[in-house]
C-alpha positions as a printed NumPy array, in Angstrom:
array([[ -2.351, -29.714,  22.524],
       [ -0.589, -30.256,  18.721],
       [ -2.504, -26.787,  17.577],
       [ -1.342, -24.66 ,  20.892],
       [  1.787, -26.014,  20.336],
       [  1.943, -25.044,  16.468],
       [  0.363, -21.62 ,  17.363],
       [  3.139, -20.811,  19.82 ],
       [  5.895, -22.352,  17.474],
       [  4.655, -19.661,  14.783],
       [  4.607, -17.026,  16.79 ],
       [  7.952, -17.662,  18.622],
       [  9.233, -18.292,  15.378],
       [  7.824, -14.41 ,  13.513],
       [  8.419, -12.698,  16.941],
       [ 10.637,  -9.778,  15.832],
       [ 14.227,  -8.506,  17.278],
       [ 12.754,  -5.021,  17.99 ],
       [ 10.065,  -4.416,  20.556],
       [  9.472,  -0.584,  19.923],
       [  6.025,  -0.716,  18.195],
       [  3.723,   2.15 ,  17.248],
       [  0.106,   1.302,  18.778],
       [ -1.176,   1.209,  14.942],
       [  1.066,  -1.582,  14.377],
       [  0.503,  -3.059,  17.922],
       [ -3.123,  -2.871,  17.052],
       [ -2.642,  -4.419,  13.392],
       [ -0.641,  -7.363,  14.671],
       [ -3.44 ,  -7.834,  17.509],
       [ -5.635,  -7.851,  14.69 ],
       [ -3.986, -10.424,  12.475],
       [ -3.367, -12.964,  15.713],
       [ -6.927, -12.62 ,  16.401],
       [ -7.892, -13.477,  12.974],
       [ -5.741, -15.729,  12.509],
       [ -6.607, -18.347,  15.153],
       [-10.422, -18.153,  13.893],
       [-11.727, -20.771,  11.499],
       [-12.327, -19.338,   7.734],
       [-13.068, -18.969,   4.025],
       [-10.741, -17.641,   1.977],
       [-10.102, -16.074,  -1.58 ],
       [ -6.133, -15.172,  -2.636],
       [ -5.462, -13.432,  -5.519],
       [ -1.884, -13.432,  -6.916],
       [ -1.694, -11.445, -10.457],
       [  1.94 , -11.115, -12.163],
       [  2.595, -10.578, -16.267],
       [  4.458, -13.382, -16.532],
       [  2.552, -16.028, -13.964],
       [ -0.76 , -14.665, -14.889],
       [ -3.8  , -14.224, -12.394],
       [ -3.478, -16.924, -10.156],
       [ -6.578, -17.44 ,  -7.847],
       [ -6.891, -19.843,  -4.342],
       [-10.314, -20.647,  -3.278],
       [-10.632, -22.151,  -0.293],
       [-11.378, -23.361,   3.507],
       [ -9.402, -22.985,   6.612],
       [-10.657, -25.072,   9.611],
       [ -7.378, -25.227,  11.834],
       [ -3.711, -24.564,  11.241],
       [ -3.567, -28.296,  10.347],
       [ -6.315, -28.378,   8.13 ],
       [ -7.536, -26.4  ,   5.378],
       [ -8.679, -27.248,   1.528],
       [ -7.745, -25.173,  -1.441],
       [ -8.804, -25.   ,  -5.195],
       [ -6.358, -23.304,  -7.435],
       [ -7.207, -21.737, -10.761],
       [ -5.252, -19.622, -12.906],
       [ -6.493, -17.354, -15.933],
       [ -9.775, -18.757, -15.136],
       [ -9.102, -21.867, -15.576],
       [ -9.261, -24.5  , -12.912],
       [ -5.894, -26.423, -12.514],
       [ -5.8  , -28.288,  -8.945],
       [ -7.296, -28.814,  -5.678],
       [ -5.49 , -29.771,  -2.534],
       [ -6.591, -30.792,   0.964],
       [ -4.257, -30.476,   4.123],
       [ -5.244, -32.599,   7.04 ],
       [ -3.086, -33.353,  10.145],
       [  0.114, -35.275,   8.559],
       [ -1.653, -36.085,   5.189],
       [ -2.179, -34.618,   2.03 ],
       [ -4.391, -35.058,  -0.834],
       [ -4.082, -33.875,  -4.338],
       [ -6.061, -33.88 ,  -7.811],
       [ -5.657, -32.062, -10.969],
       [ -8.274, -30.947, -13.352],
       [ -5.698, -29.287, -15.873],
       [ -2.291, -31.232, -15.93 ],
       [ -0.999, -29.218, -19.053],
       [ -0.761, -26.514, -16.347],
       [  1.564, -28.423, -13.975],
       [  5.027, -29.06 , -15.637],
       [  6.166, -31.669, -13.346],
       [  2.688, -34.03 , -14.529],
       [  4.061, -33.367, -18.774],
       [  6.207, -36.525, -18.102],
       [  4.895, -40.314, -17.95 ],
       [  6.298, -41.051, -14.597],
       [  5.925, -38.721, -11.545],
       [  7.88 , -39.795,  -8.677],
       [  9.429, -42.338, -10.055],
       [  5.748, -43.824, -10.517],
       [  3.701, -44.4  , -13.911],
       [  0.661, -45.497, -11.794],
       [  0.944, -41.741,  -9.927],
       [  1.154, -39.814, -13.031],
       [ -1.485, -41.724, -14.808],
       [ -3.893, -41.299, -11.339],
       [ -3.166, -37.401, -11.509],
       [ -3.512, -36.758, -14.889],
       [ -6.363, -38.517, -14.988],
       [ -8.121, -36.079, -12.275],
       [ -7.988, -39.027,  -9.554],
       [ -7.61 , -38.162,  -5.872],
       [ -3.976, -39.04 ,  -4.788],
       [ -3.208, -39.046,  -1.005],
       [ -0.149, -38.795,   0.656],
       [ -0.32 , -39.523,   4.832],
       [  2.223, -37.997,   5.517],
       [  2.942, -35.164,   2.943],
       [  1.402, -31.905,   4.659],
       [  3.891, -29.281,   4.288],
       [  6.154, -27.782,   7.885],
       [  4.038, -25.307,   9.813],
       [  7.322, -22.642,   8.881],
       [  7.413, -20.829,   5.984],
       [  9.977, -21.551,   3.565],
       [ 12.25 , -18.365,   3.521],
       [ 14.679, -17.094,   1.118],
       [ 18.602, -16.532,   1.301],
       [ 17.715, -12.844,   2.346],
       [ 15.207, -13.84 ,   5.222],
       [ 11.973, -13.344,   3.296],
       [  9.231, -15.813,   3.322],
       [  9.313, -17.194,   0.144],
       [  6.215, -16.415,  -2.069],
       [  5.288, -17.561,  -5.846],
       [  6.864, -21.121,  -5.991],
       [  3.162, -22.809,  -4.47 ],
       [  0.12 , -20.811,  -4.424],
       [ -1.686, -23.03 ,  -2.056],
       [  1.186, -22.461,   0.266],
       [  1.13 , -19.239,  -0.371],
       [ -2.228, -19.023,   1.141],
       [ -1.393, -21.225,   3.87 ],
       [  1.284, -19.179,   5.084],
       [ -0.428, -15.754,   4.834],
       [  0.035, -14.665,   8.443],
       [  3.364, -15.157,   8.396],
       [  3.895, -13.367,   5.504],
       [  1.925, -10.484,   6.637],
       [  3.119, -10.35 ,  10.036],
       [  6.746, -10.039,   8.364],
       [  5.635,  -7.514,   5.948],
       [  4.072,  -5.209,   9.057],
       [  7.687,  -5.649,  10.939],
       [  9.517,  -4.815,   7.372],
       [  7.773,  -1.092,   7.341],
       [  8.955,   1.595,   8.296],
       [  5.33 ,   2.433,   9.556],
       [  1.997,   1.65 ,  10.363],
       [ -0.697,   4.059,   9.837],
       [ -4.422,   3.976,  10.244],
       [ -5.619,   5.707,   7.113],
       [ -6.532,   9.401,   6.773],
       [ -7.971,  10.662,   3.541],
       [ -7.392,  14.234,   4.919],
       [ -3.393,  13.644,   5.588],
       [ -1.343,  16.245,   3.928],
       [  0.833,  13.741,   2.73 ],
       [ -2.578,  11.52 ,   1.121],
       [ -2.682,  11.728,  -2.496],
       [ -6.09 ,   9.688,  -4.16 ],
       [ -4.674,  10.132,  -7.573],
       [ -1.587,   8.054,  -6.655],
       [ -3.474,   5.303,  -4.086],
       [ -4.084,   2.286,  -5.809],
       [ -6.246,   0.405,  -2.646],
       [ -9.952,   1.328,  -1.67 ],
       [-10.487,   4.066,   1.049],
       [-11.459,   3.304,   4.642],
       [-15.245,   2.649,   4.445],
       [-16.585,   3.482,   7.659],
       [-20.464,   2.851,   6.662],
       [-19.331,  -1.116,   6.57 ],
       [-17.421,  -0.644,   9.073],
       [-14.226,  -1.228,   7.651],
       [-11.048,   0.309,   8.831],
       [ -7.932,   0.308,   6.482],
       [ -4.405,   0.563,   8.148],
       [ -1.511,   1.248,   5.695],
       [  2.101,   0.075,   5.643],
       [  4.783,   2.928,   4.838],
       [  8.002,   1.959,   2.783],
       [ 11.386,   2.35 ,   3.961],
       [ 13.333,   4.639,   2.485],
       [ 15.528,   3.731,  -0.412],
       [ 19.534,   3.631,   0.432],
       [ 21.672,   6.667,   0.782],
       [ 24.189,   6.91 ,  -1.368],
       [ 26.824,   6.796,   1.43 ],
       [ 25.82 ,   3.367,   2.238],
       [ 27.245,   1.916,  -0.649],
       [ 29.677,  -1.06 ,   0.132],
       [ 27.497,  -2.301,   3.443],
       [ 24.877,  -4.483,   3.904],
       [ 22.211,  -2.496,   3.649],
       [ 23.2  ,  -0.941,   0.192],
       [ 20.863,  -1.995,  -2.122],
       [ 16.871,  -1.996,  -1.721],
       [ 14.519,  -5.19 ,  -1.154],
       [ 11.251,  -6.088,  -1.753],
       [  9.928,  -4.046,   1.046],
       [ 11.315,  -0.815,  -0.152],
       [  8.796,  -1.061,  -3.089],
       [  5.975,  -2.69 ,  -1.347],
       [  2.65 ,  -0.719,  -0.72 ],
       [ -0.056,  -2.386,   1.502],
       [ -3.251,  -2.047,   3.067],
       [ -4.909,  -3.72 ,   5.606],
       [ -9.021,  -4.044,   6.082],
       [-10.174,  -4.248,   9.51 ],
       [-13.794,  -4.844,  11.05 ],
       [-14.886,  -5.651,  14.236],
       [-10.932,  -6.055,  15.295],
       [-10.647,  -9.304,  13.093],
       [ -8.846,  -9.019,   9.54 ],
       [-11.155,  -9.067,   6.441],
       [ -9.227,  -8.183,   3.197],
       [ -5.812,  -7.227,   2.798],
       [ -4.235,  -5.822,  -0.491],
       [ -0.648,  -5.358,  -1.98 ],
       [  1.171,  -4.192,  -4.917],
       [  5.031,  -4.468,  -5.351],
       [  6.247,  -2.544,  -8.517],
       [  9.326,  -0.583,  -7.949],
       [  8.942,   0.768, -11.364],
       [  6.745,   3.499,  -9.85 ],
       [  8.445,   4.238,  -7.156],
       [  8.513,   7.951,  -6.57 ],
       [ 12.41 ,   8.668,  -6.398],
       [ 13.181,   6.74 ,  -9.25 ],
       [ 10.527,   8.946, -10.87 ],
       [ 12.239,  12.497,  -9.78 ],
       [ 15.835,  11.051, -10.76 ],
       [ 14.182,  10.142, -14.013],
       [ 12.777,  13.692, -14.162],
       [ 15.899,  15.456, -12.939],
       [ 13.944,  16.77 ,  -9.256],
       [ 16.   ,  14.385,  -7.517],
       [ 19.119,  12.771,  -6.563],
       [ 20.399,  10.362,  -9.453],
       [ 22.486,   7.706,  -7.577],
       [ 18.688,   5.674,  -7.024],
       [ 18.839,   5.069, -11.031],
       [ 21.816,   2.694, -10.445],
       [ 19.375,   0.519,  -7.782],
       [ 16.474,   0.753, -10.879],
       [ 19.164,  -0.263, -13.462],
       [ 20.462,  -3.383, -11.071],
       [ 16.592,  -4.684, -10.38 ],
       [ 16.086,  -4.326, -14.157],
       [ 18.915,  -6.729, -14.593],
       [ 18.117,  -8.813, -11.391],
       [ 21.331,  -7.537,  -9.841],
       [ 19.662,  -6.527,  -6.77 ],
       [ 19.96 ,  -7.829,  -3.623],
       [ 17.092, -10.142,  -4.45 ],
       [ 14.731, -10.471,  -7.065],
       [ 12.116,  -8.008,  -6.696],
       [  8.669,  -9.838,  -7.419],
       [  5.939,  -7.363,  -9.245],
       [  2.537,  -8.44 ,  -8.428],
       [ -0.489,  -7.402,  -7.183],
       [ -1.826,  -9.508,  -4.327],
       [ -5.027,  -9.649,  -2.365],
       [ -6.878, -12.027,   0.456],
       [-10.366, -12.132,   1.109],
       [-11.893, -13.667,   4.137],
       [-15.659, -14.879,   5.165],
       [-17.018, -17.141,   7.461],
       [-14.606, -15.931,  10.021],
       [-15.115, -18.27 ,  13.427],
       [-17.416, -20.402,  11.471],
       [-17.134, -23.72 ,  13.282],
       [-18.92 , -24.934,  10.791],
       [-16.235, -24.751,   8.104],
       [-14.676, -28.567,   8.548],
       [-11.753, -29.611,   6.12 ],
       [-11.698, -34.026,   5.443],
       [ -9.918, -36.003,   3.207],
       [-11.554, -37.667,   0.358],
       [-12.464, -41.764,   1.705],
       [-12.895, -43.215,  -1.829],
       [-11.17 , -43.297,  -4.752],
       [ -7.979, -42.483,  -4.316],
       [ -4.611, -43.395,  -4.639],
       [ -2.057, -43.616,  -1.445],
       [  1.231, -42.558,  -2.916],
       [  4.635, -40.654,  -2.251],
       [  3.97 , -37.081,  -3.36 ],
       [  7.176, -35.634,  -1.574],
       [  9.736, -33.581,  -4.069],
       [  6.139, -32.943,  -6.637],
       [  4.027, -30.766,  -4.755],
       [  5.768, -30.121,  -1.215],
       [  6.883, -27.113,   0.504],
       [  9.355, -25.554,  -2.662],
       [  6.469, -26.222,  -5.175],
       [  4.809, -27.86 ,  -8.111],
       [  7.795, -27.681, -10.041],
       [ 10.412, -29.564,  -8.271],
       [ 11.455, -32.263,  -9.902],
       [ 10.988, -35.685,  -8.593],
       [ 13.616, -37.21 ,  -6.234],
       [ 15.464, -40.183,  -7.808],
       [ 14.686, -42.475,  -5.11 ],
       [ 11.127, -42.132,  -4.896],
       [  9.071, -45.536,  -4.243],
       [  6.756, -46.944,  -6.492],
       [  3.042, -46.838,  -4.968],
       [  0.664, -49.743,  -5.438],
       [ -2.677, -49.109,  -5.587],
       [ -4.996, -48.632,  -3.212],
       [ -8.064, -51.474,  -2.395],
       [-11.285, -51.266,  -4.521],
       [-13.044, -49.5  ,  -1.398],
       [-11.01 , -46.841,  -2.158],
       [ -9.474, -47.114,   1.847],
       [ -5.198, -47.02 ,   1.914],
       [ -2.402, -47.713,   4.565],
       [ -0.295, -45.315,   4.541],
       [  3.186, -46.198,   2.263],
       [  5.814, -47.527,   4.014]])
């Protein structure tokens, strides 16, 4: 009853204001809700120039369950497990995580010691909410937690799909299709893949200056494609870079209006009406339905602690809250109560 009531939370919650829908995009979003209630593997790629290539390998049994291994550069760095209320944490690499650089974490010289040391802490009841974290401009908040990040995919995409301006299945013979400028794989109908595109809005005119609406988001420079087989979801890619976006590239080369320079000279500045994250994203799914992917906590060796503030919902940079408790340890069996 808990996961019905979770899956009908999230979609209540990403339902959208509009119910006009093209049938690609009623199709896509059939596509994602069928995928996303199936049991999976996963592999999420986040690439930036100044976060580096960011990787999440991982499990998802349930939307209360899933395990995660995070590596970036290469490098392995954490590993987290989600499990009903509870969390569990260890670090391989703790000169990667800022908030571990300091001798107490929490409040607690026994936690910091425990994760630095590459020792499972657990938290009972430290899962994350079930709702993406949004920003002051509505959008589900992306880059402060890559194991959320993963976590919170299909809400993320579902917003992206209801952001576009359109959803089209993919056409390598459109008059409009250009290979030269299409960053993302073709359909590939031998494997039986079908790719489904998201089309930008259109930048601002320059007669809506003063309102609302007068300066371009993220999804204004976001280009996306979506791999379907067998009506379930099993890659997705993105790139947001509004460097190369094609009207900023006419005004530069005097074939277009110039009024869109003054939106490339704000997001330049991060004057825009929110920062505009360049990055290159992809998620990669197997085992879809598997029942035999299962997600458990670790039973020995651990360390039952207060992890809230270090690595909750706004990331593994938040400081630690000035209250926190100081944990004791756990018994030699490795078994815990939860803190009080």
């Amino acid at each position: 009853m808990k996961h019905l009531a979770v899956v009908a939370l999230i979609a209540l919650t990403m339902a959208p204001a509009c119910t006009t829908r093209s049938e690609p995009q009623k199709d896509l979003l059939k596509f994602l809700t069928a995928t996303q209630d199936s049991s999976r593997s996963f592999v999420y790629e986040d690439k930036t120039k100044s976060g580096g290539n960011v990787v999440v390998t991982g499990e998802f049994q349930d939307d209360l369950r899933m395990h995660a291994k995070v590596s970036i550069d290469g490098s392995d760095v954490l590993e987290e497990t989600l499990s009903e209320d509870a969390m569990a944490v260890r670090i391989f690499d703790a000169s990667k995580v800022p908030a571990l650089q300091f001798g107490t974490v929490g409040g607690s010289q026994i936690v910091g010691d425990a994760l630095r040391s590459g020792r499972w802490v657990l938290d009972y009841r430290g899962a994350p909410p079930l709702i993406a974290p949004k920003t002051k401009t509505n959008a589900i908040l992306v880059g402060a937690n890559p194991v959320l990040d993963s976590l919170y995919i299909f809400q993320y995409l579902r917003k992206t799909v209801e952001e576009a301006a359109l959803v089209q299945v993919f056409n390598k013979d459109a008059i409009e299709y250009n290979a030269k400028e299409d960053p993302f794989p073709p359909s590939d109908r031998g494997a039986g893949l079908q790719r489904y595109d998201l089309v930008a809005p259109p930048l601002p005119l320059k007669s809506a200056e003063g309102t609302e609406g007068a300066s371009p988001g993220t999804s204004h420079f976001r280009r996306m494609a979506f791999y379907i087989k067998g009506q379930r979801l099993v890659e997705v890619r993105e790139r947001i870079d509004f460097e190369s976006h094609k009207d900023f590239l006419r005004a530069r080369q005097g074939r277009g209006p110039r009024h869109p320079l003054t939106f490339l000279k704000a997001l330049r500045e991060g004057k825009g009406r929110e920062p505009i994250r360049v990055r290159d994203m992809s998620y990669r799914l197997g085992r879809i339905g598997d029942a035999n992917v299962k997600v458990a906590l670790p039973t020995s060796d651990f360390l039952a602690a207060d992890l809230a503030g270090i690595f909750g919902p706004t990331g593994i940079n938040q400081a630690a809250p000035a209250n926190a408790s100081t944990p004791t340890e756990p018994a030699a069996t490795g078994t815990a109560t939860p803190t009080p």
